[in-house]
């Protein structure tokens, strides 16, 4: 069965980005000229995902507005014949069918995904953690879906991370079956560096079979008292194959000011409308820093 639905957990408080996120969802902070969540929705839509289930919470309804039509704004732009702005305003609503479900209590990432159960139904789906922006000519979604199509099994994205940083990640234990691919035997959420089974940390892209929902119903709160998606996938791996795929590409954690800044600069350098002005300015800045 093709993967046609994505789940984007976006109910968190964004505490790593305060005070910017006091009244604005962190997913709505601009990465150059678009809310960061739009890049993730674009990555999904470009790979053929038709339905996106946003898991939201109180105070985050601007995300739903962003992916909706904006009749007054469109009418004003039409009156001015500003077709360029009109296209930019209409695009988010054209990307996919957006459904939103509310996570009423913040009980963890696993709980957020479980909240989307009814909206997803009994079919495979892809989870995007919107803090993780991944750049590569072949999108991370395409890479993950091609593994899913070959193995017909759940696939989590992993990255080799420095051992001293493993306690920020879910970490996999597995045996390598081909280049970039491991058969998962176990997974542990946020292990201490000396207890981590590997240095392969989970990054925010997961293609999952619907049986993960049954596993999510069973797992108890784990690391930091939350229902962990990692624990549910580890449980799933006991009854069906699960793979870890080391994706190609560069990842930015835009849930922090540092990560957002780096992503902004590097992605602006890839853009024809930004790079010509940015490059000489950056070069002059580098000279100033060196001098
Ligand atoms: C979550 C997951 C973790 C994963 C990480 C990737 O943790 O629980 O397994 O490695 O995202 O960004 P969080 O960053 O929400 O603490």
Tab-separated table of C-alpha atoms and ligand atoms in Angstrom:
chain	number	residue	atom	x	y	z
A	1	UNK	CA	0.000	0.000	0.000
A	2	UNK	CA	1.461	3.418	-0.922
A	3	UNK	CA	2.221	5.913	1.820
A	4	UNK	CA	-0.178	8.816	1.350
A	5	UNK	CA	-0.530	10.256	4.845
A	6	UNK	CA	1.919	12.191	6.997
A	7	UNK	CA	1.711	13.015	10.678
A	8	UNK	CA	3.440	16.147	11.923
A	9	UNK	CA	3.540	16.416	15.708
A	10	UNK	CA	3.520	20.154	16.375
A	11	UNK	CA	1.961	20.470	19.810
A	12	UNK	CA	5.103	21.246	21.822
A	13	UNK	CA	5.772	24.411	23.781
A	14	UNK	CA	8.952	25.373	21.945
A	15	UNK	CA	10.835	26.046	25.168
A	16	UNK	CA	14.228	25.903	23.415
A	17	UNK	CA	13.266	29.021	21.486
A	18	UNK	CA	11.859	31.287	24.194
A	19	UNK	CA	10.950	34.112	24.317
A	20	UNK	CA	10.197	34.068	20.550
A	21	UNK	CA	7.781	31.194	21.117
A	22	UNK	CA	5.881	32.718	24.030
A	23	UNK	CA	2.940	33.708	21.795
A	24	UNK	CA	3.951	32.211	18.413
A	25	UNK	CA	4.224	28.492	17.593
A	26	UNK	CA	7.876	27.651	16.953
A	27	UNK	CA	6.801	25.974	13.708
A	28	UNK	CA	5.636	29.396	12.487
A	29	UNK	CA	8.984	31.129	12.960
A	30	UNK	CA	10.361	32.148	9.565
A	31	UNK	CA	13.156	30.250	7.920
A	32	UNK	CA	14.105	32.949	5.381
A	33	UNK	CA	10.600	33.819	4.156
A	34	UNK	CA	8.382	30.874	5.080
A	35	UNK	CA	7.313	29.369	8.396
A	36	UNK	CA	9.687	26.475	9.051
A	37	UNK	CA	6.817	23.955	9.011
A	38	UNK	CA	6.057	24.839	5.382
A	39	UNK	CA	9.369	23.308	4.263
A	40	UNK	CA	8.383	20.009	5.844
A	41	UNK	CA	4.906	20.091	4.266
A	42	UNK	CA	6.535	20.917	0.922
A	43	UNK	CA	8.939	17.980	1.285
A	44	UNK	CA	5.978	15.678	1.922
A	45	UNK	CA	3.814	17.063	-0.884
A	46	UNK	CA	6.667	16.886	-3.382
A	47	UNK	CA	7.022	13.169	-2.599
A	48	UNK	CA	3.327	12.522	-3.269
A	49	UNK	CA	1.913	12.685	0.267
A	50	UNK	CA	-1.688	13.831	-0.067
A	51	UNK	CA	-2.937	14.159	3.503
A	52	UNK	CA	-1.152	15.784	6.389
A	53	UNK	CA	-2.316	15.317	9.950
A	54	UNK	CA	-1.067	18.177	12.116
A	55	UNK	CA	-1.044	17.355	15.812
A	56	UNK	CA	-1.526	20.706	17.510
A	57	UNK	CA	-2.438	22.133	20.885
A	58	UNK	CA	-3.896	25.240	22.471
A	59	UNK	CA	-2.577	28.510	21.116
A	60	UNK	CA	-1.213	27.046	17.892
A	61	UNK	CA	-4.089	27.683	15.487
A	62	UNK	CA	-2.024	30.078	13.328
A	63	UNK	CA	-0.529	26.919	11.786
A	64	UNK	CA	-3.969	25.864	10.554
A	65	UNK	CA	-4.606	29.393	9.251
A	66	UNK	CA	-1.347	29.301	7.337
A	67	UNK	CA	-2.435	26.227	5.380
A	68	UNK	CA	-5.945	27.592	4.791
A	69	UNK	CA	-7.222	30.105	2.237
A	70	UNK	CA	-7.059	33.797	3.206
A	71	UNK	CA	-9.957	35.424	1.263
A	72	UNK	CA	-9.475	39.035	2.479
A	73	UNK	CA	-5.747	39.011	1.831
A	74	UNK	CA	-6.237	37.362	-1.560
A	75	UNK	CA	-8.898	39.930	-2.519
A	76	UNK	CA	-6.587	42.797	-1.531
A	77	UNK	CA	-3.718	41.355	-3.582
A	78	UNK	CA	-6.016	40.688	-6.533
A	79	UNK	CA	-7.193	44.306	-6.451
A	80	UNK	CA	-3.539	45.385	-6.712
A	81	UNK	CA	-2.835	42.742	-9.418
A	82	UNK	CA	0.028	41.515	-7.248
A	83	UNK	CA	0.183	38.047	-8.796
A	84	UNK	CA	3.531	37.142	-7.243
A	85	UNK	CA	2.317	37.695	-3.675
A	86	UNK	CA	-0.991	36.000	-4.530
A	87	UNK	CA	0.843	32.881	-5.592
A	88	UNK	CA	2.891	32.869	-2.373
A	89	UNK	CA	-0.243	33.305	-0.261
A	90	UNK	CA	-2.183	30.561	-2.055
A	91	UNK	CA	0.570	27.984	-2.204
A	92	UNK	CA	0.394	26.611	1.382
A	93	UNK	CA	-3.297	25.740	0.977
A	94	UNK	CA	-2.599	23.936	-2.293
A	95	UNK	CA	0.124	21.617	-1.025
A	96	UNK	CA	-1.982	18.886	0.559
A	97	UNK	CA	-5.164	18.202	2.467
A	98	UNK	CA	-4.420	19.378	6.000
A	99	UNK	CA	-6.267	17.811	8.903
A	100	UNK	CA	-5.605	18.896	12.443
A	101	UNK	CA	-6.088	16.990	15.660
A	102	UNK	CA	-5.538	18.374	19.144
A	103	UNK	CA	-3.253	16.786	21.679
A	104	UNK	CA	-5.015	17.911	24.823
A	105	UNK	CA	-2.202	17.000	27.191
A	106	UNK	CA	1.516	16.960	26.470
A	107	UNK	CA	2.298	13.345	27.276
A	108	UNK	CA	5.141	12.874	24.837
A	109	UNK	CA	5.945	12.302	21.174
A	110	UNK	CA	4.475	8.788	21.215
A	111	UNK	CA	1.232	10.136	22.635
A	112	UNK	CA	1.161	12.865	19.951
A	113	UNK	CA	1.443	10.240	17.192
A	114	UNK	CA	-1.228	8.106	18.870
A	115	UNK	CA	-3.547	11.157	18.833
A	116	UNK	CA	-3.461	10.929	15.018
A	117	UNK	CA	-4.610	7.276	14.957
A	118	UNK	CA	-8.185	7.823	13.755
A	119	UNK	CA	-7.116	10.373	11.155
A	120	UNK	CA	-4.476	8.019	9.720
A	121	UNK	CA	-6.518	4.814	9.689
A	122	UNK	CA	-4.983	1.396	9.075
A	123	UNK	CA	-2.346	2.260	6.518
A	124	UNK	CA	1.367	3.034	6.537
A	125	UNK	CA	2.247	6.668	7.203
A	126	UNK	CA	5.218	8.945	7.600
A	127	UNK	CA	6.045	11.013	10.677
A	128	UNK	CA	7.909	14.294	10.358
A	129	UNK	CA	9.441	16.052	13.327
A	130	UNK	CA	9.226	19.613	12.029
A	131	UNK	CA	12.370	20.762	13.905
A	132	UNK	CA	14.427	18.603	11.570
A	133	UNK	CA	14.964	20.242	8.205
A	134	UNK	CA	16.934	17.978	5.856
A	135	UNK	CA	18.477	19.228	2.617
A	136	UNK	CA	19.563	16.973	-0.227
A	137	UNK	CA	18.853	16.881	-3.984
A	138	UNK	CA	16.908	13.648	-3.349
A	139	UNK	CA	14.680	14.509	-0.396
A	140	UNK	CA	14.858	12.485	2.800
A	141	UNK	CA	11.220	11.479	2.152
A	142	UNK	CA	12.079	10.034	-1.258
A	143	UNK	CA	15.020	8.166	0.246
A	144	UNK	CA	12.913	6.733	3.086
A	145	UNK	CA	9.987	5.789	0.835
A	146	UNK	CA	12.258	3.915	-1.528
A	147	UNK	CA	13.539	1.782	1.384
A	148	UNK	CA	9.939	1.238	2.521
A	149	UNK	CA	8.912	0.126	-0.969
A	150	UNK	CA	11.767	-2.369	-1.175
A	151	UNK	CA	11.388	-3.880	2.309
A	152	UNK	CA	7.659	-3.272	3.026
A	153	UNK	CA	8.574	-2.518	6.624
A	154	UNK	CA	8.930	0.442	8.976
A	155	UNK	CA	11.999	2.624	8.479
A	156	UNK	CA	13.435	5.241	10.833
A	157	UNK	CA	15.955	7.852	9.701
A	158	UNK	CA	19.274	7.831	11.557
A	159	UNK	CA	22.423	9.906	11.621
A	160	UNK	CA	25.820	9.035	13.085
A	161	UNK	CA	26.137	11.473	15.994
A	162	UNK	CA	29.091	12.148	18.328
A	163	UNK	CA	28.925	9.762	21.303
A	164	UNK	CA	28.796	12.634	23.783
A	165	UNK	CA	25.553	13.815	22.123
A	166	UNK	CA	23.635	10.495	22.036
A	167	UNK	CA	21.624	11.394	25.132
A	168	UNK	CA	19.639	13.895	23.018
A	169	UNK	CA	18.413	11.112	20.700
A	170	UNK	CA	16.691	7.806	20.376
A	171	UNK	CA	19.537	5.388	19.556
A	172	UNK	CA	19.279	2.139	17.619
A	173	UNK	CA	20.886	-1.243	18.024
A	174	UNK	CA	20.979	-3.301	14.871
A	175	UNK	CA	22.889	-5.217	12.284
A	176	UNK	CA	23.871	-3.685	9.016
A	177	UNK	CA	22.180	-5.347	6.028
A	178	UNK	CA	23.383	-3.089	3.240
A	179	UNK	CA	25.048	0.264	2.769
A	180	UNK	CA	23.262	2.834	4.989
A	181	UNK	CA	20.703	0.269	6.212
A	182	UNK	CA	20.388	-1.593	9.536
A	183	UNK	CA	17.905	-4.206	10.683
A	184	UNK	CA	16.796	-2.851	14.066
A	185	UNK	CA	17.066	-5.202	17.064
A	186	UNK	CA	16.434	-2.594	19.737
A	187	UNK	CA	16.129	1.110	20.410
A	188	UNK	CA	16.635	3.215	23.470
A	189	UNK	CA	15.505	6.773	24.099
A	190	UNK	CA	18.103	9.251	25.325
A	191	UNK	CA	20.701	6.793	26.674
A	192	UNK	CA	23.767	7.858	28.653
A	193	UNK	CA	26.806	7.943	26.319
A	194	UNK	CA	28.455	4.944	27.988
A	195	UNK	CA	25.255	2.903	27.718
A	196	UNK	CA	24.229	3.699	24.156
A	197	UNK	CA	24.089	0.596	21.922
A	198	UNK	CA	25.513	2.606	18.971
A	199	UNK	CA	25.998	6.186	17.836
A	200	UNK	CA	23.157	5.993	15.302
A	201	UNK	CA	20.693	8.624	16.522
A	202	UNK	CA	17.122	8.824	15.254
A	203	UNK	CA	16.288	11.926	13.230
A	204	UNK	CA	12.797	13.255	12.537
A	205	UNK	CA	11.586	11.088	9.654
A	206	UNK	CA	9.840	7.752	10.270
A	207	UNK	CA	7.878	5.581	7.839
A	208	UNK	CA	5.684	3.389	10.037
A	209	UNK	CA	3.273	0.528	9.584
A	210	UNK	CA	-0.106	1.016	11.318
A	211	UNK	CA	0.730	-1.703	13.894
A	212	UNK	CA	2.830	0.957	15.631
A	213	UNK	CA	-0.443	2.346	17.018
A	214	UNK	CA	-1.083	-0.949	18.857
A	215	UNK	CA	2.444	-0.723	20.273
A	216	UNK	CA	1.837	2.894	21.314
A	217	UNK	CA	-1.274	1.794	23.237
A	218	UNK	CA	0.883	-0.686	25.152
A	219	UNK	CA	3.984	1.303	26.092
A	220	UNK	CA	4.179	2.987	29.468
A	221	UNK	CA	5.815	6.375	30.074
A	222	UNK	CA	9.577	5.994	29.628
A	223	UNK	CA	12.434	8.526	29.450
A	224	UNK	CA	11.487	11.839	31.133
A	225	UNK	CA	8.058	10.412	32.062
A	226	UNK	CA	6.686	10.649	28.511
A	227	UNK	CA	5.161	8.092	26.147
A	228	UNK	CA	8.037	7.615	23.744
A	229	UNK	CA	7.684	6.828	20.052
A	230	UNK	CA	11.096	5.143	20.304
A	231	UNK	CA	9.767	2.635	22.873
A	232	UNK	CA	6.770	1.796	20.661
A	233	UNK	CA	8.971	1.214	17.608
A	234	UNK	CA	11.295	-0.969	19.723
A	235	UNK	CA	8.223	-3.009	20.711
A	236	UNK	CA	7.081	-3.162	17.081
A	237	UNK	CA	10.527	-4.484	16.108
A	238	UNK	CA	9.842	-7.603	18.184
A	239	UNK	CA	6.904	-8.639	15.994
A	240	UNK	CA	7.861	-7.311	12.538
A	241	UNK	CA	11.017	-6.092	10.816
A	242	UNK	CA	12.035	-2.492	11.381
A	243	UNK	CA	14.924	-0.810	9.565
A	244	UNK	CA	17.112	2.197	10.261
A	245	UNK	CA	18.281	4.172	7.267
A	246	UNK	CA	21.228	6.553	7.378
A	247	UNK	CA	19.855	9.272	5.106
A	248	UNK	CA	21.938	11.389	2.759
A	249	UNK	CA	21.763	15.111	3.349
A	250	UNK	CA	22.432	17.871	5.812
A	251	UNK	CA	20.170	18.249	8.820
A	252	UNK	CA	19.363	21.438	10.717
A	253	UNK	CA	17.599	21.558	14.061
A	254	UNK	CA	15.458	24.649	13.562
A	255	UNK	CA	13.913	24.245	17.016
A	256	UNK	CA	16.836	26.248	18.419
A	257	UNK	CA	18.051	29.779	17.560
A	258	UNK	CA	21.512	28.468	16.525
A	259	UNK	CA	20.094	25.826	14.212
A	260	UNK	CA	17.621	28.274	12.689
A	261	UNK	CA	20.374	30.795	12.040
A	262	UNK	CA	22.597	28.227	10.324
A	263	UNK	CA	19.741	26.864	8.230
A	264	UNK	CA	18.746	30.405	7.240
A	265	UNK	CA	22.221	31.347	6.030
A	266	UNK	CA	22.987	28.080	4.247
A	267	UNK	CA	19.590	27.842	2.579
A	268	UNK	CA	19.705	31.496	1.507
A	269	UNK	CA	23.037	30.728	-0.177
A	270	UNK	CA	21.225	28.118	-2.304
A	271	UNK	CA	18.665	30.666	-3.496
A	272	UNK	CA	19.162	32.641	-6.683
A	273	UNK	CA	17.207	35.591	-5.308
A	274	UNK	CA	19.316	35.794	-2.143
A	275	UNK	CA	22.823	34.505	-2.826
A	276	UNK	CA	24.112	37.343	-5.087
A	277	UNK	CA	23.633	39.920	-2.337
A	278	UNK	CA	24.497	37.611	0.547
A	279	UNK	CA	27.826	36.233	-0.709
A	280	UNK	CA	29.778	39.547	-0.874
A	281	UNK	CA	28.318	40.562	2.474
A	282	UNK	CA	29.377	37.262	4.098
A	283	UNK	CA	32.848	37.541	2.583
A	284	UNK	CA	33.250	41.064	3.969
A	285	UNK	CA	31.990	39.835	7.316
A	286	UNK	CA	34.509	36.965	7.315
A	287	UNK	CA	37.326	39.430	6.559
A	288	UNK	CA	36.191	41.601	9.447
A	289	UNK	CA	36.155	38.592	11.782
A	290	UNK	CA	39.644	37.567	10.699
A	291	UNK	CA	41.116	41.069	10.859
B	1	LIG	C1	12.760	13.217	19.636
B	1	LIG	C2	12.736	11.691	19.725
B	1	LIG	C3	14.146	11.129	19.609
B	1	LIG	C4	14.789	11.635	18.333
B	1	LIG	C5	14.757	13.171	18.288
B	1	LIG	C6	15.249	13.669	16.924
B	1	LIG	O1	13.381	13.730	20.773
B	1	LIG	O2	12.141	11.312	20.955
B	1	LIG	O3	14.097	9.723	19.610
B	1	LIG	O4	16.121	11.167	18.259
B	1	LIG	O5	13.436	13.654	18.468
B	1	LIG	O6	15.248	15.059	16.845
B	1	LIG	P1	13.274	15.296	21.207
B	1	LIG	O7	14.256	16.028	20.321
B	1	LIG	O8	11.870	15.708	20.973
B	1	LIG	O9	13.681	15.343	22.636
